[in-house]
XYZ file of C-alpha atoms in Angstrom:
530
model
C 106.169 81.461 125.045
C 103.334 83.890 124.336
C 100.293 82.526 122.566
C 99.632 84.251 119.257
C 96.082 84.297 117.893
C 96.396 83.885 114.125
C 92.859 82.796 113.363
C 90.431 84.555 111.023
C 90.671 88.222 112.074
C 87.583 89.973 113.390
C 88.723 93.201 111.734
C 90.206 93.815 108.316
C 93.977 93.068 108.284
C 96.037 96.233 108.250
C 98.145 97.247 105.294
C 101.854 97.995 105.373
C 102.878 100.938 107.543
C 103.806 104.291 105.960
C 107.409 103.718 107.048
C 107.744 100.954 104.445
C 109.577 101.458 101.169
C 106.680 100.001 99.201
C 105.271 103.164 97.653
C 107.059 105.745 95.528
C 106.426 109.459 95.237
C 105.213 109.297 91.620
C 102.971 107.065 89.580
C 104.543 104.540 87.223
C 103.794 106.395 83.936
C 105.513 109.577 85.097
C 108.535 107.786 86.558
C 108.868 105.453 83.570
C 108.773 108.350 81.104
C 111.837 109.832 82.761
C 113.752 106.542 82.888
C 112.979 105.761 79.252
C 114.990 108.826 78.285
C 118.126 107.416 79.971
C 120.017 105.602 77.218
C 122.749 104.306 79.536
C 120.173 102.778 81.870
C 118.421 100.994 79.027
C 121.691 99.623 77.679
C 122.726 98.344 81.132
C 119.351 96.680 81.616
C 119.272 95.105 78.164
C 122.715 93.578 78.544
C 122.183 92.293 82.086
C 118.701 90.848 81.668
C 119.520 89.134 78.366
C 122.603 87.513 79.922
C 120.627 86.221 82.914
C 117.840 84.961 80.622
C 120.301 82.935 78.563
C 121.891 81.357 81.632
C 118.496 80.515 83.106
C 117.270 78.893 79.897
C 120.361 76.680 79.685
C 120.069 75.607 83.326
C 116.367 74.811 83.003
C 116.843 72.711 79.852
C 119.049 70.355 81.851
C 116.113 69.336 84.067
C 113.822 66.869 82.335
C 111.111 67.139 85.014
C 111.186 70.961 85.280
C 107.419 71.318 84.887
C 106.865 68.707 87.592
C 109.190 70.669 89.864
C 107.175 73.829 89.165
C 103.956 71.976 89.973
C 105.457 70.689 93.220
C 106.690 74.158 94.214
C 103.293 75.673 93.489
C 101.479 72.963 95.461
C 103.763 73.448 98.471
C 103.207 77.201 98.401
C 99.441 76.726 98.273
C 99.745 74.393 101.258
C 101.512 77.184 103.143
C 98.956 79.894 102.314
C 96.095 77.538 103.144
C 97.581 76.687 106.558
C 99.710 79.725 107.371
C 98.480 80.333 110.961
C 99.233 76.783 112.085
C 102.616 76.732 110.348
C 103.661 80.015 111.930
C 102.900 78.650 115.375
C 104.804 75.462 114.516
C 107.770 77.557 113.372
C 107.749 79.547 116.609
C 107.746 76.325 118.648
C 110.611 74.865 116.603
C 112.803 77.986 116.799
C 112.198 78.371 120.519
C 113.007 74.715 121.159
C 116.317 75.195 119.325
C 117.317 78.104 121.573
C 116.165 81.013 119.442
C 113.812 83.861 120.327
C 110.825 84.756 118.137
C 109.462 88.299 117.828
C 106.235 89.214 116.020
C 106.102 92.456 114.021
C 102.772 93.660 112.679
C 104.359 96.243 110.404
C 107.614 97.899 109.370
C 107.610 100.272 112.326
C 107.378 97.460 114.867
C 110.061 95.427 113.102
C 112.421 98.410 113.019
C 111.845 99.082 116.729
C 112.551 95.449 117.630
C 115.816 95.288 115.673
C 116.969 98.678 116.999
C 116.268 97.712 120.591
C 118.094 94.395 120.278
C 121.099 96.111 118.692
C 121.330 98.910 121.276
C 121.019 96.451 124.177
C 124.163 94.722 122.899
C 126.089 97.959 122.616
C 126.646 97.742 118.855
C 127.385 100.925 116.927
C 127.795 99.052 113.635
C 126.033 95.997 112.235
C 126.804 93.874 109.205
C 123.936 92.939 106.924
C 123.264 90.097 104.537
C 121.328 91.042 101.381
C 117.662 91.050 102.387
C 114.533 92.339 100.663
C 112.629 92.320 103.962
C 115.074 94.698 105.665
C 114.991 96.939 102.590
C 111.193 96.873 102.754
C 111.128 98.150 106.339
C 113.783 100.816 105.602
C 115.976 99.287 108.297
C 119.255 101.021 107.424
C 117.680 104.444 107.877
C 115.874 103.380 111.057
C 119.151 102.170 112.569
C 120.956 105.324 111.428
C 118.412 107.455 113.297
C 119.381 105.514 116.442
C 123.099 106.114 115.845
C 123.801 102.657 114.414
C 125.572 102.223 111.084
C 124.439 99.305 108.932
C 127.031 98.011 106.451
C 125.851 95.963 103.479
C 128.133 92.977 102.884
C 126.716 91.946 99.508
C 128.726 93.530 96.674
C 125.756 94.886 94.727
C 124.023 96.132 97.881
C 127.289 97.781 98.949
C 127.486 99.596 95.609
C 123.930 100.878 96.038
C 124.621 101.923 99.640
C 127.880 103.750 98.881
C 126.159 105.598 95.998
C 123.310 106.641 98.316
C 121.046 104.900 95.804
C 118.229 102.360 96.026
C 118.092 98.833 94.542
C 116.403 98.412 91.167
C 116.356 94.604 90.876
C 115.527 91.781 93.280
C 118.581 89.669 92.474
C 121.034 92.282 91.137
C 120.313 95.498 93.063
C 122.905 97.512 91.116
C 121.840 96.262 87.682
C 121.329 99.861 86.560
C 125.040 100.665 87.135
C 127.877 99.812 84.764
C 131.428 99.118 85.904
C 132.700 102.605 85.013
C 130.090 104.097 87.310
C 130.995 101.595 90.054
C 134.650 102.627 89.862
C 133.694 106.256 90.446
C 131.451 105.262 93.367
C 134.286 103.310 95.031
C 136.797 106.126 94.550
C 134.419 108.584 96.192
C 133.453 106.347 99.131
C 136.690 104.452 99.912
C 139.356 107.010 100.936
C 142.229 104.480 101.002
C 141.539 103.151 97.511
C 144.357 103.448 94.944
C 143.278 106.094 92.386
C 144.880 104.043 89.603
C 142.272 101.291 89.985
C 140.602 100.376 86.685
C 137.013 99.325 86.039
C 137.960 95.655 85.580
C 135.484 93.526 87.575
C 138.280 91.631 89.345
C 139.851 94.850 90.636
C 136.522 96.266 91.759
C 135.662 93.021 93.552
C 139.044 93.003 95.275
C 138.525 96.575 96.480
C 135.145 95.652 97.947
C 136.635 92.512 99.528
C 139.359 94.475 101.335
C 136.840 97.075 102.500
C 134.456 94.457 103.906
C 137.075 92.113 105.377
C 138.134 94.845 107.811
C 134.520 95.142 108.916
C 134.145 91.398 109.421
C 137.246 91.239 111.605
C 136.338 94.289 113.695
C 132.718 94.116 114.824
C 132.036 96.196 117.974
C 129.057 94.604 119.683
C 129.252 91.747 117.152
C 125.733 91.934 115.665
C 124.694 90.839 112.175
C 121.311 91.125 110.477
C 119.939 88.854 107.761
C 116.779 87.762 106.081
C 116.025 84.221 104.947
C 115.042 82.599 101.694
C 113.161 79.851 103.505
C 112.081 79.108 107.081
C 111.281 75.444 107.816
C 108.262 75.103 110.108
C 109.101 71.506 111.033
C 112.637 72.153 112.344
C 112.958 75.927 112.799
C 115.780 75.970 110.234
C 116.587 79.218 108.399
C 118.017 78.939 104.871
C 120.077 81.669 103.197
C 121.376 81.195 99.645
C 123.976 83.542 98.128
C 126.919 83.646 95.763
C 129.733 85.553 97.464
C 130.349 83.980 100.876
C 129.610 87.226 102.687
C 126.340 85.798 103.922
C 127.982 82.799 105.532
C 130.470 85.046 107.342
C 127.628 87.218 108.662
C 125.693 84.160 109.764
C 128.579 82.498 111.609
C 131.025 85.140 112.946
C 128.880 87.470 115.120
C 127.775 86.799 118.663
C 124.216 87.906 117.905
C 122.258 87.187 114.724
C 118.927 88.870 113.984
C 116.884 87.565 111.045
C 113.949 89.569 109.666
C 111.717 87.169 107.737
C 108.372 87.680 106.024
C 105.671 85.352 107.309
C 105.205 83.907 103.792
C 108.754 82.472 103.620
C 107.717 79.272 105.420
C 108.080 75.795 103.927
C 106.370 72.920 105.752
C 109.163 70.330 106.132
C 112.911 70.039 105.715
C 112.380 67.610 102.832
C 110.479 70.314 100.913
C 113.753 72.211 100.497
C 114.663 69.573 97.899
C 112.149 71.195 95.537
C 112.936 74.851 96.196
C 116.708 74.470 96.182
C 116.409 73.198 92.615
C 113.905 75.826 91.481
C 115.484 78.932 93.002
C 119.096 78.895 91.716
C 118.131 77.925 88.176
C 115.440 80.602 88.019
C 117.519 83.363 89.600
C 121.210 83.042 88.699
C 120.978 80.297 86.076
C 123.056 77.921 88.242
C 122.449 74.327 89.242
C 122.884 75.355 92.850
C 124.010 78.457 94.686
C 127.713 78.609 95.614
C 126.739 79.145 99.272
C 123.679 77.558 100.849
C 123.725 78.158 104.604
C 121.272 76.462 106.964
C 121.150 77.149 110.679
C 118.802 76.062 113.436
C 118.765 77.987 116.699
C 122.027 78.267 118.639
C 124.747 75.744 119.460
C 127.402 76.292 122.103
C 130.815 76.941 120.575
C 129.467 76.973 117.010
C 128.147 80.127 115.413
C 126.192 82.951 117.100
C 125.480 82.786 120.821
C 122.083 84.435 120.321
C 119.535 84.084 117.539
C 116.487 86.330 117.187
C 113.821 85.754 114.527
C 111.583 88.712 113.671
C 108.491 87.481 111.807
C 107.203 90.328 109.642
C 103.615 90.855 108.485
C 103.532 94.433 107.107
C 100.525 93.947 104.838
C 100.978 90.266 104.060
C 97.798 89.369 105.933
C 95.935 91.845 103.733
C 97.263 89.989 100.660
C 96.272 86.665 102.201
C 92.709 87.943 102.619
C 92.145 88.148 98.857
C 91.552 84.656 97.380
C 92.317 85.884 93.861
C 95.471 87.788 94.742
C 97.014 85.813 97.586
C 99.244 83.682 95.357
C 101.507 86.750 95.105
C 102.782 85.572 98.506
C 104.154 82.429 96.844
C 107.042 84.419 95.352
C 110.500 83.024 96.207
C 112.255 86.211 95.021
C 114.041 84.621 92.063
C 113.542 87.690 89.796
C 112.901 85.544 86.687
C 109.795 87.602 85.912
C 111.829 90.833 85.870
C 114.355 89.452 83.431
C 111.760 88.527 80.792
C 109.432 91.498 81.260
C 109.546 93.902 78.268
C 108.320 96.750 80.474
C 110.973 96.285 83.167
C 113.718 95.897 80.530
C 112.983 99.415 79.299
C 112.178 101.295 82.495
C 114.210 99.547 85.205
C 113.148 99.030 88.786
C 113.096 102.582 90.142
C 110.015 103.458 88.090
C 107.952 101.072 90.245
C 108.760 103.101 93.374
C 108.784 99.982 95.579
C 111.319 97.605 97.083
C 109.690 94.989 94.852
C 109.941 96.039 91.174
C 108.872 94.329 87.985
C 105.826 92.106 87.436
C 105.856 90.622 90.948
C 106.069 94.101 92.445
C 103.160 95.243 90.297
C 100.897 92.709 92.045
C 102.533 92.494 95.477
C 103.090 96.151 96.408
C 99.521 97.377 95.668
C 98.061 94.570 97.751
C 100.413 95.145 100.683
C 99.778 98.900 100.793
C 96.285 99.054 99.358
C 95.264 101.250 96.429
C 93.822 104.280 98.175
C 92.952 106.569 95.296
C 93.825 108.041 91.946
C 96.713 109.983 93.478
C 98.179 106.806 95.008
C 101.273 105.820 92.956
C 100.625 102.142 93.673
C 97.245 102.377 91.935
C 99.163 102.698 88.658
C 101.281 99.556 89.123
C 98.706 96.980 87.896
C 98.737 98.843 84.572
C 102.538 98.610 84.238
C 102.311 95.517 82.050
C 101.595 94.466 78.485
C 99.958 91.250 79.797
C 102.174 89.228 77.455
C 102.334 86.373 79.972
C 106.102 85.825 79.838
C 106.311 86.304 83.619
C 103.881 83.435 84.212
C 105.787 81.170 81.836
C 109.058 81.524 83.771
C 107.741 81.717 87.351
C 109.151 78.669 89.187
C 106.086 78.419 91.450
C 103.548 79.231 88.700
C 102.162 82.529 90.000
C 99.658 83.664 87.382
C 100.803 87.275 87.407
C 98.758 88.432 84.364
C 95.572 87.086 85.925
C 96.234 88.937 89.191
C 97.083 92.125 87.270
C 93.684 92.008 85.568
C 92.035 91.319 88.945
C 93.720 94.361 90.506
C 92.805 96.535 87.528
C 89.183 95.533 87.983
C 89.355 96.412 91.682
C 90.831 99.798 90.812
C 88.093 100.482 88.249
C 85.389 99.456 90.721
C 86.864 101.730 93.366
C 87.049 104.680 90.998
C 83.532 104.018 89.722
C 82.245 104.372 93.283
C 84.237 107.551 93.950
C 82.562 110.754 92.854
C 84.538 112.560 90.164
C 87.172 109.811 89.907
C 85.848 107.913 86.905
C 86.591 110.456 84.187
C 90.010 109.563 82.790
C 90.681 109.079 79.079
C 90.642 105.321 79.515
C 87.345 105.455 81.397
C 85.615 107.516 78.704
C 86.986 105.363 75.901
C 85.935 102.100 77.517
C 82.515 103.482 78.462
C 82.033 104.407 74.821
C 83.199 100.965 73.672
C 80.804 99.328 76.146
C 77.827 101.257 74.803
C 78.875 100.614 71.209
C 79.194 96.863 71.687
C 75.930 96.685 73.640
C 74.013 97.899 70.567
C 74.088 95.580 67.500
C 72.786 98.369 65.279
C 75.405 100.903 66.432
C 78.200 98.336 66.209
C 77.151 97.332 62.692
C 77.094 100.969 61.582
C 80.563 101.588 63.074
C 82.273 98.616 61.440
C 80.585 99.261 58.068
C 81.758 102.873 58.167
C 85.339 102.127 59.127
C 86.384 100.743 55.748
C 85.161 103.620 53.546
C 86.468 106.230 55.988
C 89.947 104.683 56.020
C 90.147 104.861 52.216
C 90.903 108.585 52.452
C 94.100 107.813 54.389
C 97.347 107.275 52.523
C 99.435 104.125 52.884
C 98.584 100.782 54.415
C 98.662 101.950 58.030
C 97.094 104.753 60.003
C 99.694 107.359 60.939
C 99.707 109.567 64.009
C 96.179 110.655 64.867
C 95.564 114.121 66.354
C 94.531 114.188 69.996
C 90.820 114.451 69.238
C 89.714 110.954 70.162
C 90.501 109.276 73.500
C 93.213 106.574 73.521
C 93.769 106.506 69.750
C 96.521 109.172 69.675
C 98.447 107.430 72.447
C 98.250 104.214 70.475
C 99.251 105.599 67.072
C 102.150 107.632 68.505
C 104.050 104.414 69.148
C 102.474 101.752 66.909
C 101.468 101.205 63.304
C 97.701 100.752 63.353
C 96.541 98.849 60.222
C 93.733 100.453 58.264
C 90.467 98.504 58.616
C 89.337 96.625 55.543
C 85.888 95.450 54.595
C 83.907 94.384 57.649
C 82.790 90.776 57.965
C 79.133 91.835 57.875
C 79.630 93.740 54.623
C 81.585 90.848 53.128
C 78.866 88.405 54.181
C 76.045 90.479 52.676
C 77.917 90.672 49.363
C 78.756 86.975 49.532
C 75.068 86.083 49.951
C 74.077 88.326 47.044
C 76.711 86.755 44.814
C 75.620 83.261 45.797
C 71.968 84.007 45.039
C 72.966 85.490 41.689
C 75.099 82.455 40.858
C 72.248 80.071 41.704
C 69.930 82.060 39.432
C 72.498 82.091 36.595
C 75.335 79.497 37.019
C 77.267 81.076 34.149
C 77.537 84.333 36.049
C 80.667 84.504 38.221
C 81.362 87.829 39.989
C 84.651 89.356 38.928
C 85.654 90.016 42.525
C 85.002 86.425 43.724
C 88.327 84.654 44.610
C 88.929 81.534 42.537
C 90.613 78.290 43.529
C 93.251 78.839 40.850
C 94.619 82.077 42.315
C 95.572 80.391 45.617
C 93.448 82.706 47.806
C 90.874 81.715 50.394
C 87.658 83.292 51.583
C 87.077 84.180 55.227
C 84.801 81.164 55.661
C 87.515 78.835 54.254
C 89.970 80.338 56.736
C 87.661 79.285 59.565
């Protein structure tokens, strides 16, 4: 066994390699604008996410100690990030002792090379894959294809995406952006032996996929399968894969060689800790008490399962995330997708707008840290702004990742970077916030602004401010999509008048200003409202 030095690095940890699928070609605002115009996409997303939300809520209500489970999951994840080097070495020892082989991959390119070499050495021209975010992240299917190896996705949703030459848009349901009519057309185009009379009934579509995949399971030249893992137990070297279709279990048990690509953050300390995560994950992801298939395997066993097991431990920017004390909890994610399903931004744009394997709120904090935010032209620099900061993602996260807090942290880092870059700090937002900063730093200027707002708004019709011409920064973008209430009397103006009225009343108790609210009319003054 080779010794791996995982102590505090003497140089800055490297970010994910360019070969990763963690950065799109366009920034989020541009991509989202296009997706917002797709009515079918928005309808598919609304129906799917609302259904998953309802199931999750019902499953969570059954657990009386749900918050204690969340606290336990969070504590265990902090234990992992605080002791990751030691636990990785313990995991390597445990896997090796069980007959497996551990490979270390610094980035996506190294991981792809390792998997390709192992596959070619076994003479495989096709490999079966279990649904895996890590293999999607390293663009493994394309890497294998360049070496003449065809990767076949065995998960139904991943198969749909693959046959459509598409990319996933959701962590749990990769084909969430497709409806069943579209899936029927995809199958007819990609499965030459499929009966053209097939309908778009889910049972018929599932049966077509089952027949297509069963032939692949029973005829595996070279007999190689590739998976990821939901959890890797440092204590025992056990890999855990949870899924709902049974395809994963067939991939994990039928082939002669199994290769698992696992992110270094997927570790849990002990086998007993699975008790916590196997309650949190299914309820948060699919809204089930437990997953239909939970497969655990440890190394190799003669006459039972694969004859060879290779574990590829993937960094690819995770060490760079670990380096940031304020952002490292993004590594706690157990890929349940609960944050996507409640996010109002994701529900309207879908996952492709994020440009990364990891969409939604978790992707908005994970992808920029893994790749770095290199400049204004970097699409990932826009991801921390792809949020309303409503906090719904934090409320549902099973391991209590404070996503809004990390989003604000990353926004601050982006502003600091742009402030230090000549010519970069001149966007509309920058100018507006610079102006607001100067205004609020001067009591006299602030007082003049708030006193002027009321009289100026009196020339506007109606109760709200309509669309404002693009003269002022930010305001037009706000009023194009929202009703902005007209400002009323400022507190300072109200207070000055209140003091004058009080002095006048003390001088002449019989004098009561006509505009002073009375107790009989049921109204309250600002000071009574607190």
